Amino acid sequence: TKIRLRWGYFILPLAILLVSVIITIYFYGKLPAQVVWQLNSAGSPTVSRSQIALWAIVPQVLLTLLAFLIAYGATRIGDLFKEASACGIQLDSILMVMSNVVVIPQLILTFAILRIFSYNSFQTDINFVWWVSLAVIIVGIVVLSVFFIRALTKMAGRTQK
């Protein structure tokens, strides 16, 4: 059976892109003409408000496009997943994980941009951003590990029979 491309395969990256666009629109008018992007005490370099807005959106667009291309490509080469399907592994869940895995760097980028925007708009440094980023990385590693261990045990159990 042919695997169809579904919104669920790349909905999370699309949602993070939307959140990033909303954050950028909200903060853009509040930003000074020159935005500090390295938050330290040693005379940080600055960029223009437009440049930082582009840096907030362009990588998110590219990561969302990557998620779509992964999902699209995987649905087109679905025949390669027949062995996994025969072992009882849901192809939908494989595609969901494969294409939504770009959410991890997207979230980290979103939190970093939020920190830069907050600092430049309100002169408040939200330090918890790095703890949230670390938590996102750890949760992502755990979820992916559990997913792949379950898939491998299903495949190993199926090949032994």
Coordinates of N, CA and C in Angstrom, one line a residue, residues 35-45 111-121 123-127 129-130:
V35 N 20.6 45.7 17.7 CA 20.3 44.6 18.6 C 21.5 43.9 19.0
V36 N 21.7 43.8 20.4 CA 22.8 43.0 20.9 C 22.4 41.5 20.8
W37 N 23.3 40.7 20.3 CA 22.9 39.3 20.1 C 23.8 38.4 20.9
Q38 N 24.9 38.8 21.5 CA 25.6 38.0 22.5 C 25.5 38.7 23.8
L39 N 24.8 38.0 24.7 CA 24.5 38.6 26.0 C 25.6 38.4 27.0
N40 N 26.6 39.3 26.9 CA 27.7 39.2 27.9 C 28.1 40.6 28.2
S41 N 29.1 40.8 29.1 CA 29.5 42.1 29.6 C 30.6 42.7 28.8
A42 N 31.1 42.0 27.8 CA 32.3 42.4 27.0 C 32.0 43.1 25.7
G43 N 31.2 44.1 25.8 CA 30.9 44.9 24.5 C 30.4 44.0 23.4
S44 N 29.2 43.5 23.5 CA 28.7 42.6 22.5 C 28.5 43.2 21.2
P45 N 28.7 42.4 20.1 CA 28.4 42.9 18.8 C 26.9 43.1 18.6
F111 N 13.9 29.5 21.7 CA 14.2 30.0 23.0 C 15.3 31.0 23.0
A112 N 16.3 30.8 22.2 CA 17.5 31.7 22.1 C 17.0 33.0 21.5
I113 N 16.2 33.0 20.5 CA 15.7 34.3 19.9 C 14.8 35.0 20.9
L114 N 14.0 34.3 21.6 CA 13.2 34.9 22.7 C 14.0 35.6 23.7
R115 N 15.1 34.9 24.1 CA 16.1 35.5 25.1 C 16.7 36.8 24.5
I116 N 17.1 36.8 23.3 CA 17.7 38.0 22.6 C 16.7 39.1 22.5
F117 N 15.5 38.8 22.1 CA 14.4 39.8 21.9 C 14.0 40.4 23.3
S118 N 13.9 39.5 24.3 CA 13.5 40.0 25.6 C 14.6 40.9 26.2
Y119 N 15.8 40.5 26.0 CA 16.9 41.4 26.6 C 17.0 42.7 25.9
N120 N 16.8 42.8 24.6 CA 16.9 44.0 23.9 C 15.7 44.9 24.0
S121 N 14.5 44.3 24.2 CA 13.3 45.0 24.4 C 13.0 45.5 25.8
Q123 N 15.4 44.8 28.6 CA 16.6 44.8 29.4 C 16.5 43.8 30.5
T124 N 15.8 42.7 30.2 CA 15.7 41.6 31.2 C 16.3 40.3 30.5
D125 N 17.2 39.7 31.2 CA 17.8 38.5 30.7 C 17.1 37.3 31.3
I126 N 16.5 36.5 30.5 CA 15.8 35.3 31.0 C 16.7 34.1 30.9
N127 N 17.4 33.9 32.0 CA 18.4 32.8 32.0 C 17.9 31.4 31.9
V129 N 16.2 30.1 29.9 CA 16.1 29.6 28.5 C 17.1 28.5 28.3
W130 N 18.3 28.5 28.8 CA 19.3 27.5 28.6 C 18.9 26.2 29.3

